[in-house]
PDB file of C-alpha atoms and ligand atoms in Angstrom:
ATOM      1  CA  UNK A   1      62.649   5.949   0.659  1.00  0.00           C
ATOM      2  CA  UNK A   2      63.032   5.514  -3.566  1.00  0.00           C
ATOM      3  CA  UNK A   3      62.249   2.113  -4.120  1.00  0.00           C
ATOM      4  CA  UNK A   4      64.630   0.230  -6.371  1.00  0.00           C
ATOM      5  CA  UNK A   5      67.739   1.873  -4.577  1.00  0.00           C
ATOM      6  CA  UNK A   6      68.522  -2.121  -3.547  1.00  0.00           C
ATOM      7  CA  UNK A   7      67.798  -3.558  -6.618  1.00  0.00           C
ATOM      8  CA  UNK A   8      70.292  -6.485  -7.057  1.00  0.00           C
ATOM      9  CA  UNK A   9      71.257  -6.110  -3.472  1.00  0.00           C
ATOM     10  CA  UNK A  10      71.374  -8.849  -0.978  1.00  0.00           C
ATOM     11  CA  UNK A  11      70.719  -8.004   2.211  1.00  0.00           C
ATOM     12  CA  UNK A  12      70.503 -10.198   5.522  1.00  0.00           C
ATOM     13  CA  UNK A  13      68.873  -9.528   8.917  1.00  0.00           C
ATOM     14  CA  UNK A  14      68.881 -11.591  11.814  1.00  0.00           C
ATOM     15  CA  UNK A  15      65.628 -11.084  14.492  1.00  0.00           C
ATOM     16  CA  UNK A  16      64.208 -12.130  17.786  1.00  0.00           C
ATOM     17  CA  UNK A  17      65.980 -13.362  20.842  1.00  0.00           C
ATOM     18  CA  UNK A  18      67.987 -16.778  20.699  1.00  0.00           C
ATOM     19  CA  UNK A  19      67.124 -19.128  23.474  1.00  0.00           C
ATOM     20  CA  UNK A  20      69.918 -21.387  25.173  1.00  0.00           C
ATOM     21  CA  UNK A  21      68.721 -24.689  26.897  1.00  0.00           C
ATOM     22  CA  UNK A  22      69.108 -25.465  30.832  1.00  0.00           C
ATOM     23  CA  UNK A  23      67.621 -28.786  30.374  1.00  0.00           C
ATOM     24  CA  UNK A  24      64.603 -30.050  28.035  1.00  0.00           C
ATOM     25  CA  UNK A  25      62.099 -27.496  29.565  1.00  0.00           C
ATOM     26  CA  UNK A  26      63.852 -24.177  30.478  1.00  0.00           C
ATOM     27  CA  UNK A  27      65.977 -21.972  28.685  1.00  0.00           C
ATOM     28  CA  UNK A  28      67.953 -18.738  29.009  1.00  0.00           C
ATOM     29  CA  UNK A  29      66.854 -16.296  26.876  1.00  0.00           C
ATOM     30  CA  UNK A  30      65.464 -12.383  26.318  1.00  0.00           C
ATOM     31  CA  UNK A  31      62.145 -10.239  25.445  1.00  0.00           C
ATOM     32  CA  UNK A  32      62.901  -9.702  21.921  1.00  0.00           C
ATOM     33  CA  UNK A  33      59.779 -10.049  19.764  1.00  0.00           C
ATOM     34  CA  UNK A  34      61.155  -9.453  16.443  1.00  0.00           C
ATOM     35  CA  UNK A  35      59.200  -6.544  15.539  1.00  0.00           C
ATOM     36  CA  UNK A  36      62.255  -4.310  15.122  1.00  0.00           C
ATOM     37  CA  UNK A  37      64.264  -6.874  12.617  1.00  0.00           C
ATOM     38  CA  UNK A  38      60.892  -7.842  10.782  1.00  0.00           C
ATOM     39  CA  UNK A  39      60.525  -4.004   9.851  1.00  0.00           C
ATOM     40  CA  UNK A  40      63.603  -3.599   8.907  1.00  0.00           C
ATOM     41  CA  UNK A  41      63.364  -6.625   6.432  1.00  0.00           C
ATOM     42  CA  UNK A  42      59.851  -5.693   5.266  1.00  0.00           C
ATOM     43  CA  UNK A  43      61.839  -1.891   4.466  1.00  0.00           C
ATOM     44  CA  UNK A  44      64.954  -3.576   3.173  1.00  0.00           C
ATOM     45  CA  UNK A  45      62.076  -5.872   1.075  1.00  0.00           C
ATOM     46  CA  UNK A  46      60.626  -2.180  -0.497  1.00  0.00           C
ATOM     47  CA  UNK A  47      64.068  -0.821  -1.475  1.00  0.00           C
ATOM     48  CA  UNK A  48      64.532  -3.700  -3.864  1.00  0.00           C
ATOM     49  CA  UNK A  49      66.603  -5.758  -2.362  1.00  0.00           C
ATOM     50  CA  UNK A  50      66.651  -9.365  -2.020  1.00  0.00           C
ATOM     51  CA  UNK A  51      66.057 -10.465   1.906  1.00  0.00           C
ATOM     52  CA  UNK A  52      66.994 -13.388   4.220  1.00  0.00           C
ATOM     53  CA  UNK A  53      66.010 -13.074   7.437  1.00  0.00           C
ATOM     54  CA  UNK A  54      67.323 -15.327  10.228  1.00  0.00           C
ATOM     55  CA  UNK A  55      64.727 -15.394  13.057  1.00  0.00           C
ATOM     56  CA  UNK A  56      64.713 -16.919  16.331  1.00  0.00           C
ATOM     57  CA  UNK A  57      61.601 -17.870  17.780  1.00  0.00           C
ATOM     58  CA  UNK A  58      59.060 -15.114  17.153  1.00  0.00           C
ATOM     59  CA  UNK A  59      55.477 -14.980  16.269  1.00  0.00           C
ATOM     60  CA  UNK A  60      55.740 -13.169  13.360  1.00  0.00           C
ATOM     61  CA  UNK A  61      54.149 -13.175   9.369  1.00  0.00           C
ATOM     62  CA  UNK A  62      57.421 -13.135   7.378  1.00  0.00           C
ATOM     63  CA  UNK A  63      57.068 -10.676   4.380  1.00  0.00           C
ATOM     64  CA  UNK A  64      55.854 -11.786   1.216  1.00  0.00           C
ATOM     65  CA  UNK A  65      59.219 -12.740  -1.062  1.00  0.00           C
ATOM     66  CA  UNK A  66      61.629 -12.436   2.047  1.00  0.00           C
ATOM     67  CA  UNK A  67      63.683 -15.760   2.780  1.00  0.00           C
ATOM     68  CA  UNK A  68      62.908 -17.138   6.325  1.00  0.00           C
ATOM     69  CA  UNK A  69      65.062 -18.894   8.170  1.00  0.00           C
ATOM     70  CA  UNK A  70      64.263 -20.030  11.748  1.00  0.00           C
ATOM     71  CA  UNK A  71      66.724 -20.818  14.472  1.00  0.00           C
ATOM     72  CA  UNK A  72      66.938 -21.456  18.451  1.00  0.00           C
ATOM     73  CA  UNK A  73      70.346 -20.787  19.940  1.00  0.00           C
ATOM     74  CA  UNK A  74      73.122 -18.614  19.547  1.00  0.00           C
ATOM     75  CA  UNK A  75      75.120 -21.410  17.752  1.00  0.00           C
ATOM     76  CA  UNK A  76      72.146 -22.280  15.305  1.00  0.00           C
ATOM     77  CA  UNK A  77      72.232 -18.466  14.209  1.00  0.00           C
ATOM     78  CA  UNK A  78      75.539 -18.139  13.734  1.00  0.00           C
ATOM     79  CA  UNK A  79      75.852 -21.280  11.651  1.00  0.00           C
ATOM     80  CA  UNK A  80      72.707 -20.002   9.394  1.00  0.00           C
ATOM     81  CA  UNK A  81      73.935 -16.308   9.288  1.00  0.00           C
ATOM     82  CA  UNK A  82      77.576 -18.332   8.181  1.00  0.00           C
ATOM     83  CA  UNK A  83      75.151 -19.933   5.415  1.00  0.00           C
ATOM     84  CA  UNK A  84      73.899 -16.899   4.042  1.00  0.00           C
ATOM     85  CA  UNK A  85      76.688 -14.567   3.646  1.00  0.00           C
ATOM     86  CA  UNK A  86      78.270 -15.396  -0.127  1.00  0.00           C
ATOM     87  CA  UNK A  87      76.859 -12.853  -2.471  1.00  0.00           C
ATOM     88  CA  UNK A  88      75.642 -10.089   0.760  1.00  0.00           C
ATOM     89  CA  UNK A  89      75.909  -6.916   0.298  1.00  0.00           C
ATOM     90  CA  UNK A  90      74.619  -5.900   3.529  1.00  0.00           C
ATOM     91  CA  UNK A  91      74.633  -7.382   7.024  1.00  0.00           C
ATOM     92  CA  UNK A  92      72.131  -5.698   9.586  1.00  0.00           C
ATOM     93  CA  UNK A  93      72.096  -7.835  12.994  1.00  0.00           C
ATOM     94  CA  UNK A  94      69.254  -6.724  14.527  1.00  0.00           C
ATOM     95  CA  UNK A  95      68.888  -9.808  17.189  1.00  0.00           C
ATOM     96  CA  UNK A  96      68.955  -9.556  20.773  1.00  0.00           C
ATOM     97  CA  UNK A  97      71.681 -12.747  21.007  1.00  0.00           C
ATOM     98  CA  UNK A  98      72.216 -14.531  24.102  1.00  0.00           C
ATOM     99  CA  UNK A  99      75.128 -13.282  25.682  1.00  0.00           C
ATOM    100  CA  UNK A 100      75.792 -16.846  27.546  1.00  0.00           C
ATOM    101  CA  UNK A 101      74.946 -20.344  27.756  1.00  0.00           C
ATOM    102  CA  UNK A 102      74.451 -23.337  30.175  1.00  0.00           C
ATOM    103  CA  UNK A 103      78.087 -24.695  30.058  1.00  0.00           C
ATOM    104  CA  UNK A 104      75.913 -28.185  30.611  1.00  0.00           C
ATOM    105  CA  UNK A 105      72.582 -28.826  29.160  1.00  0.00           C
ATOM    106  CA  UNK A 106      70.998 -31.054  31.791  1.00  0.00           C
ATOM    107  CA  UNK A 107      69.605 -34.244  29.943  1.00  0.00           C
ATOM    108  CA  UNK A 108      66.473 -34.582  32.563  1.00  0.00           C
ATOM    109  CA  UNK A 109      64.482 -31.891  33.580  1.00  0.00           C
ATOM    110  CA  UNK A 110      65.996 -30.350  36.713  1.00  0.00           C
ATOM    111  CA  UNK A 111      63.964 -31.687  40.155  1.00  0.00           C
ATOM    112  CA  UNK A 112      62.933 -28.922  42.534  1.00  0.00           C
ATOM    113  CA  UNK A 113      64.250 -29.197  45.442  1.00  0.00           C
ATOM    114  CA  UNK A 114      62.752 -26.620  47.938  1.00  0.00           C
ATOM    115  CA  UNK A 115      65.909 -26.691  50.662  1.00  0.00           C
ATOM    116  CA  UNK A 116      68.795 -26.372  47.761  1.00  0.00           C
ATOM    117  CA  UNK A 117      69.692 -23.303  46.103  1.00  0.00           C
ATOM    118  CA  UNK A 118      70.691 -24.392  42.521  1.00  0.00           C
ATOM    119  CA  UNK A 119      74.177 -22.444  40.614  1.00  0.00           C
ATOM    120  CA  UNK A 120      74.218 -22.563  36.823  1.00  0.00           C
ATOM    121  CA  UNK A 121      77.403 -22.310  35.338  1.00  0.00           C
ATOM    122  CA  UNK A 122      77.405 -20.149  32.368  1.00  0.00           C
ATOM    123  CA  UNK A 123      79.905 -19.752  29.293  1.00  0.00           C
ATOM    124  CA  UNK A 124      80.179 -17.115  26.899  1.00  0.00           C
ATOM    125  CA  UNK A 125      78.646 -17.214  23.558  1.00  0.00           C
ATOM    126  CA  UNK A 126      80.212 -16.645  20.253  1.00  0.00           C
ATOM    127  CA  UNK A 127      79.628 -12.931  18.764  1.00  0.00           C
ATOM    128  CA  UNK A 128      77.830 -13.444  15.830  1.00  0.00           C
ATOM    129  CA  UNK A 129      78.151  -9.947  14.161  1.00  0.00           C
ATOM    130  CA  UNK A 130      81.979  -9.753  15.162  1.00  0.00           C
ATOM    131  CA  UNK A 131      82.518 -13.012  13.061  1.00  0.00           C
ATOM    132  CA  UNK A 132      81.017 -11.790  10.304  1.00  0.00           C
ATOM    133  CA  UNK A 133      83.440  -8.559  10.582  1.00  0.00           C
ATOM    134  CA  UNK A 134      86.174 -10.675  11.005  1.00  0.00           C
ATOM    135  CA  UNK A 135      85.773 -12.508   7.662  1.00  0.00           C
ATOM    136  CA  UNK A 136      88.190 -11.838   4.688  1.00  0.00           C
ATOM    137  CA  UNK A 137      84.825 -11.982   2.382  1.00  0.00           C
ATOM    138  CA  UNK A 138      82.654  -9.443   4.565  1.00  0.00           C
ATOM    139  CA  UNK A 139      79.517  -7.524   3.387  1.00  0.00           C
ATOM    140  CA  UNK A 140      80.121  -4.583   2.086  1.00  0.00           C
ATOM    141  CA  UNK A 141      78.646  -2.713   4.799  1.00  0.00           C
ATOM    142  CA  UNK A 142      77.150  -4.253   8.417  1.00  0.00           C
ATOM    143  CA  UNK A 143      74.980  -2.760  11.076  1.00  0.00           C
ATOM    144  CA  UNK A 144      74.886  -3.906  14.540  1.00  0.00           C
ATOM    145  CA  UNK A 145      72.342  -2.757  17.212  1.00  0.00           C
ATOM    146  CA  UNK A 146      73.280  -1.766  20.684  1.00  0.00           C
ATOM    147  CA  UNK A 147      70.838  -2.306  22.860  1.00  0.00           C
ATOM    148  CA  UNK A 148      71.531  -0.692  26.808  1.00  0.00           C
ATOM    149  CA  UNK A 149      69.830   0.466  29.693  1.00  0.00           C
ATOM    150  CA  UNK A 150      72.156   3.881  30.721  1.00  0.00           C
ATOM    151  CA  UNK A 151      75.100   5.696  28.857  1.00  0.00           C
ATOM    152  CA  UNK A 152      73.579   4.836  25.214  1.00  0.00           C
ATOM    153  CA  UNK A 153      76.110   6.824  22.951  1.00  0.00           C
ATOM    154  CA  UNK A 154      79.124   5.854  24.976  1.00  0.00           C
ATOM    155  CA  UNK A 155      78.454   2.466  25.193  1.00  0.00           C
ATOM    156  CA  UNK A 156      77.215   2.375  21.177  1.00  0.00           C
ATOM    157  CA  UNK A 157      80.404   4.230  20.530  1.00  0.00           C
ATOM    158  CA  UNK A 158      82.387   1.432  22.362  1.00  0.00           C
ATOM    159  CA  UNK A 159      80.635  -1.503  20.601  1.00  0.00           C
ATOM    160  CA  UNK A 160      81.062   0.294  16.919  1.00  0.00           C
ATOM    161  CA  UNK A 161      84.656   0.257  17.226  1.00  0.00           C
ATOM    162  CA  UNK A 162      85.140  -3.301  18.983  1.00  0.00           C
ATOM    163  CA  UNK A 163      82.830  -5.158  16.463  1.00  0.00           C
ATOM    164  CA  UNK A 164      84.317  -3.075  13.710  1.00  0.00           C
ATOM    165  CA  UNK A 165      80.779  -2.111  12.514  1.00  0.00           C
ATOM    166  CA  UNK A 166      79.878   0.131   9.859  1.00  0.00           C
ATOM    167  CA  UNK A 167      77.105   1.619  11.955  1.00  0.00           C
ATOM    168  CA  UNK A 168      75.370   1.044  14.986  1.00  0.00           C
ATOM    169  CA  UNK A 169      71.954   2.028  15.978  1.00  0.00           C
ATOM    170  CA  UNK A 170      71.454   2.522  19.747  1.00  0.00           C
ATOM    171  CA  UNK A 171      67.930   1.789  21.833  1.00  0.00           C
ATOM    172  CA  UNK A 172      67.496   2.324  25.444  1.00  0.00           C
ATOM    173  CA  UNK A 173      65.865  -1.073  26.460  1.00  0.00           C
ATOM    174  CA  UNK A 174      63.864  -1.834  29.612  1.00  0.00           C
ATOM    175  CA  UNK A 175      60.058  -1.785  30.948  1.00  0.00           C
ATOM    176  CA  UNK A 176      57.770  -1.091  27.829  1.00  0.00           C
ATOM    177  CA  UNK A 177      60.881   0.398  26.127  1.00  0.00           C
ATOM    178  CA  UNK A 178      62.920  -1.067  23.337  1.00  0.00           C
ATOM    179  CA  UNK A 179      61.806  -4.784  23.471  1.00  0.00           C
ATOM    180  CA  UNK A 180      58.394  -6.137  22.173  1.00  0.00           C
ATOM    181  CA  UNK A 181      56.955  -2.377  22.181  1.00  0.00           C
ATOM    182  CA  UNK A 182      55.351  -1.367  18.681  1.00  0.00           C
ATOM    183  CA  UNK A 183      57.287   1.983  19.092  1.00  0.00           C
ATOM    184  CA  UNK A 184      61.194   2.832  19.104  1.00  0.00           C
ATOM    185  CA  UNK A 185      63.802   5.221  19.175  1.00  0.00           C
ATOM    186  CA  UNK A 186      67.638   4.988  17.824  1.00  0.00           C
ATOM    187  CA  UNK A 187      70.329   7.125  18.061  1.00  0.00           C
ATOM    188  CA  UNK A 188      72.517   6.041  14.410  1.00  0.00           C
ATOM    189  CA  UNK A 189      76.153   6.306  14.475  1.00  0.00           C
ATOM    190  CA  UNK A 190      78.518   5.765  12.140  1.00  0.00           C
ATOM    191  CA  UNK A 191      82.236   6.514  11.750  1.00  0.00           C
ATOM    192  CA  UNK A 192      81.659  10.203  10.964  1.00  0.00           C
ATOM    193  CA  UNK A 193      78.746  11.403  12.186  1.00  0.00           C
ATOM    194  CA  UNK A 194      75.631  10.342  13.827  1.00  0.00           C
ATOM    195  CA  UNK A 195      71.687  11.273  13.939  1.00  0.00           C
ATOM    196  CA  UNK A 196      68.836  10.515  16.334  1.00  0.00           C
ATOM    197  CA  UNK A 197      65.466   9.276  15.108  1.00  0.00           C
ATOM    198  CA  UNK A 198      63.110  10.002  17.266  1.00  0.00           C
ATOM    199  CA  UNK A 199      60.026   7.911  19.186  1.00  0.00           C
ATOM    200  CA  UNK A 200      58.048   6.444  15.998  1.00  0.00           C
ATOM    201  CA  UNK A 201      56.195   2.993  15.147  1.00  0.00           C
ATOM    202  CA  UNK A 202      59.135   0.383  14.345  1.00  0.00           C
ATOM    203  CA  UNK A 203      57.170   0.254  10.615  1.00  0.00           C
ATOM    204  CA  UNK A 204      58.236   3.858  10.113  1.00  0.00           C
ATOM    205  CA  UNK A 205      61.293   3.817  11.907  1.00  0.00           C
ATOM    206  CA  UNK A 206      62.637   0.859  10.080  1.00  0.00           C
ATOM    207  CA  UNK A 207      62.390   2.685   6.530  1.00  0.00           C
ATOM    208  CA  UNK A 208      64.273   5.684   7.619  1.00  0.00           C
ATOM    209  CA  UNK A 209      66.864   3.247   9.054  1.00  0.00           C
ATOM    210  CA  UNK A 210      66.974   2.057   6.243  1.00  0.00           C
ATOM    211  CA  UNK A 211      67.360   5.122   4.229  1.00  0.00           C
ATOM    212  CA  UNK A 212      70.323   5.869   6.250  1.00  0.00           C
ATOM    213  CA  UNK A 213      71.960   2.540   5.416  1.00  0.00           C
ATOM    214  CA  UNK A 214      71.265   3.172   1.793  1.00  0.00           C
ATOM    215  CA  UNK A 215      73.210   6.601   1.850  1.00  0.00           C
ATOM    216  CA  UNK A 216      76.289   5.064   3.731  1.00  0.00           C
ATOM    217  CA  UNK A 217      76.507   1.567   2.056  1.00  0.00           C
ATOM    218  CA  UNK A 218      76.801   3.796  -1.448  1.00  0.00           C
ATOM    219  CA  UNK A 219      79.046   6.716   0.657  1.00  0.00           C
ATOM    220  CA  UNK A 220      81.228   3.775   1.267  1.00  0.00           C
ATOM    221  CA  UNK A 221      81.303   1.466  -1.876  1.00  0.00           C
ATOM    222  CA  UNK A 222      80.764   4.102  -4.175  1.00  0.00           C
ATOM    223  CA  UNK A 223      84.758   5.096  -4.110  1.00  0.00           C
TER     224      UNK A 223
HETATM  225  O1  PMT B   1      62.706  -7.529  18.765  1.00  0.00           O
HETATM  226  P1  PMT B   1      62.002  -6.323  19.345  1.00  0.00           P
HETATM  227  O2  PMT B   1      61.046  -6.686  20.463  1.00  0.00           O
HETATM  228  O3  PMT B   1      61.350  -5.471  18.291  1.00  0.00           O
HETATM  229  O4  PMT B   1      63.117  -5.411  20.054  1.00  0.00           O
HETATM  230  C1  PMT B   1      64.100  -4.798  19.267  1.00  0.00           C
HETATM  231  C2  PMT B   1      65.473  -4.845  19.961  1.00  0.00           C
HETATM  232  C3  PMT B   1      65.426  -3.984  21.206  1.00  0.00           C
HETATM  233  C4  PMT B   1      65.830  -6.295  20.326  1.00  0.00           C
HETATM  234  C5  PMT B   1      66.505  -4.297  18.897  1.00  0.00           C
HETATM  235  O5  PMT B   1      66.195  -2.973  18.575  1.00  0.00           O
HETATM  236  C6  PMT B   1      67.940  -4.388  19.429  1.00  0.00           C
HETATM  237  O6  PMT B   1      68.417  -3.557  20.174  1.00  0.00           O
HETATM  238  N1  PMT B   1      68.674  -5.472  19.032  1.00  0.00           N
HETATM  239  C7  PMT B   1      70.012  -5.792  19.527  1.00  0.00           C
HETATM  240  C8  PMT B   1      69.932  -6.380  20.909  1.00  0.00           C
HETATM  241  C9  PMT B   1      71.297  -6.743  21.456  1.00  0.00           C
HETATM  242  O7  PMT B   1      71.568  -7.917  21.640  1.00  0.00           O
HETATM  243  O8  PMT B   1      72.117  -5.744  21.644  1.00  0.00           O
HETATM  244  P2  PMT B   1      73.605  -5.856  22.316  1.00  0.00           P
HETATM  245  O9  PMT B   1      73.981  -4.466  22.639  1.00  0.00           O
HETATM  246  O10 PMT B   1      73.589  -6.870  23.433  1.00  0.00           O
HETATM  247  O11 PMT B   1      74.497  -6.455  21.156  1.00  0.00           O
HETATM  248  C10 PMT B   1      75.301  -5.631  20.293  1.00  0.00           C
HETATM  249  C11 PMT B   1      75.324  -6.201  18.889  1.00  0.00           C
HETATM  250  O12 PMT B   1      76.019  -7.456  18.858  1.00  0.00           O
HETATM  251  C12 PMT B   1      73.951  -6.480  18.280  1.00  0.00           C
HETATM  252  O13 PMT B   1      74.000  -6.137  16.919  1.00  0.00           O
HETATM  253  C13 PMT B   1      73.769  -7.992  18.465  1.00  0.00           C
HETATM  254  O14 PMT B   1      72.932  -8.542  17.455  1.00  0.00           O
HETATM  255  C14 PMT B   1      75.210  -8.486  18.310  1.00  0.00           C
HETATM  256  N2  PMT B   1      75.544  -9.717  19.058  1.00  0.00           N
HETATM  257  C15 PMT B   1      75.480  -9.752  20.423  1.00  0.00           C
HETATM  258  C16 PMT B   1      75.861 -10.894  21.112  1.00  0.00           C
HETATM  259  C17 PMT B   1      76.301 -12.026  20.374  1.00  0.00           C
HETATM  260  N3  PMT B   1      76.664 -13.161  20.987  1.00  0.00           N
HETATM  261  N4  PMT B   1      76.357 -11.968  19.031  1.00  0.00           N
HETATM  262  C18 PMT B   1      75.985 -10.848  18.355  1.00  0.00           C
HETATM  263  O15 PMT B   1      76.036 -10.810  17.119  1.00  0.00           O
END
């Protein structure tokens, strides 16, 4: 990757998995570690550009110069991503979001009751990366992940269109695959054409990501 490429760019990633309360002590939420996003931001970081990321809770260094911002839940992230967005160029939503939510947060931690079977009701979430493709004043360009455990391309395909993305990079996810593993693959669509990158550390596979993005987000805005 030529560094500079970004320079005077503002780009935004959101990380991690967002957690939605049950009551004070239990939560909904996913294996995200970060380590995907984080790369990407540390890559973004090297091409010149100016970086926010918005991370829920990880365990993560944030890199040198890039803006941190942590959150919890689904509506926390969306507010801060909301925040962010004057003046970005590009939007790369990286985070394994909660798909749904406690309808009620219980105000007392939940007794166990060892004869009762317990149903929690659960509502959607909002889509945080469909919002931001929704706005009149989008970024120029935004990248959504799709993260599935069978019919990757199909279902990537399916999400590109419905969140109007840019481009989507697919991951099969599952046992040491995807989530919190230091390694990754991604299969990169965008609305004409597509590429695999193949098995790699997230460090490495982050920068030629990013390369890609870099190519497209000037294919598209340079007309
Ligand atoms: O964090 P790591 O351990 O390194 O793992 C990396 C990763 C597997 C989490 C990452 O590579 C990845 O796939 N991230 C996206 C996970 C995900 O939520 O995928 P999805 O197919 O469910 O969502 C599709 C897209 O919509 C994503 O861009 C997601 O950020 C976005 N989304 C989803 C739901 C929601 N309510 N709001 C959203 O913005």
């Amino acid at each position: 990757m030529v560094p500079g490429l970004l320079a005077g760019k503002q780009v935004v990633i959101t990380a991690g998995p967002t957690y939605e309360p049950i009551d004070p002590v239990r939560f909904i939420g996913n294996r995200s570690s970060g380590k995907m996003g984080f790369a990407i931001a540390q890559a973004a970081k090297e091409a010149g550009a100016k970086v926010t990321i918005i991370a829920g809770p990880v365990q993560l260094a944030t890199p040198t110069t890039v803006r941190r911002i942590n959150v919890e839940t689904t509506e926390e992230m969306a507010l801060a991503v909301e925040d962010s967005l004057d003046a970005c160029d590009i939007f790369i939503s990286c985070a394994a979001v909660s798909d749904y939510r406690p309808i009620q947060v219980q105000q007392e931690k939940i007794k166990k009751n060892s004869e009762q079977s317990i149903q929690i009701e659960l509502e959607p979430t909002i889509d945080i990366v469909s919002t931001v493709t929704n706005r009149h004043n989008k970024p120029s360009f935004v990248v959504g992940f799709a993260a599935e455990t069978q019919n990757l391309t199909e279902y990537a395909k399916s999400k590109l269109a419905r969140k109007k993305l840019d481009m989507i990079a697919a991951n099969l996810v599952g046992e040491n695959q995807g989530f919190a593993v230091d390694d990754n693959a991604l299969h990169i669509i965008w609305t004409d054409g597509e590429q695999t990158l193949p098995l790699m550390p997230k460090t490495q596979l982050a920068r030629e990501l990013m390369t890609l993005i870099i190519k497209r987000f000037y294919a598209k805005n340079s007309i």
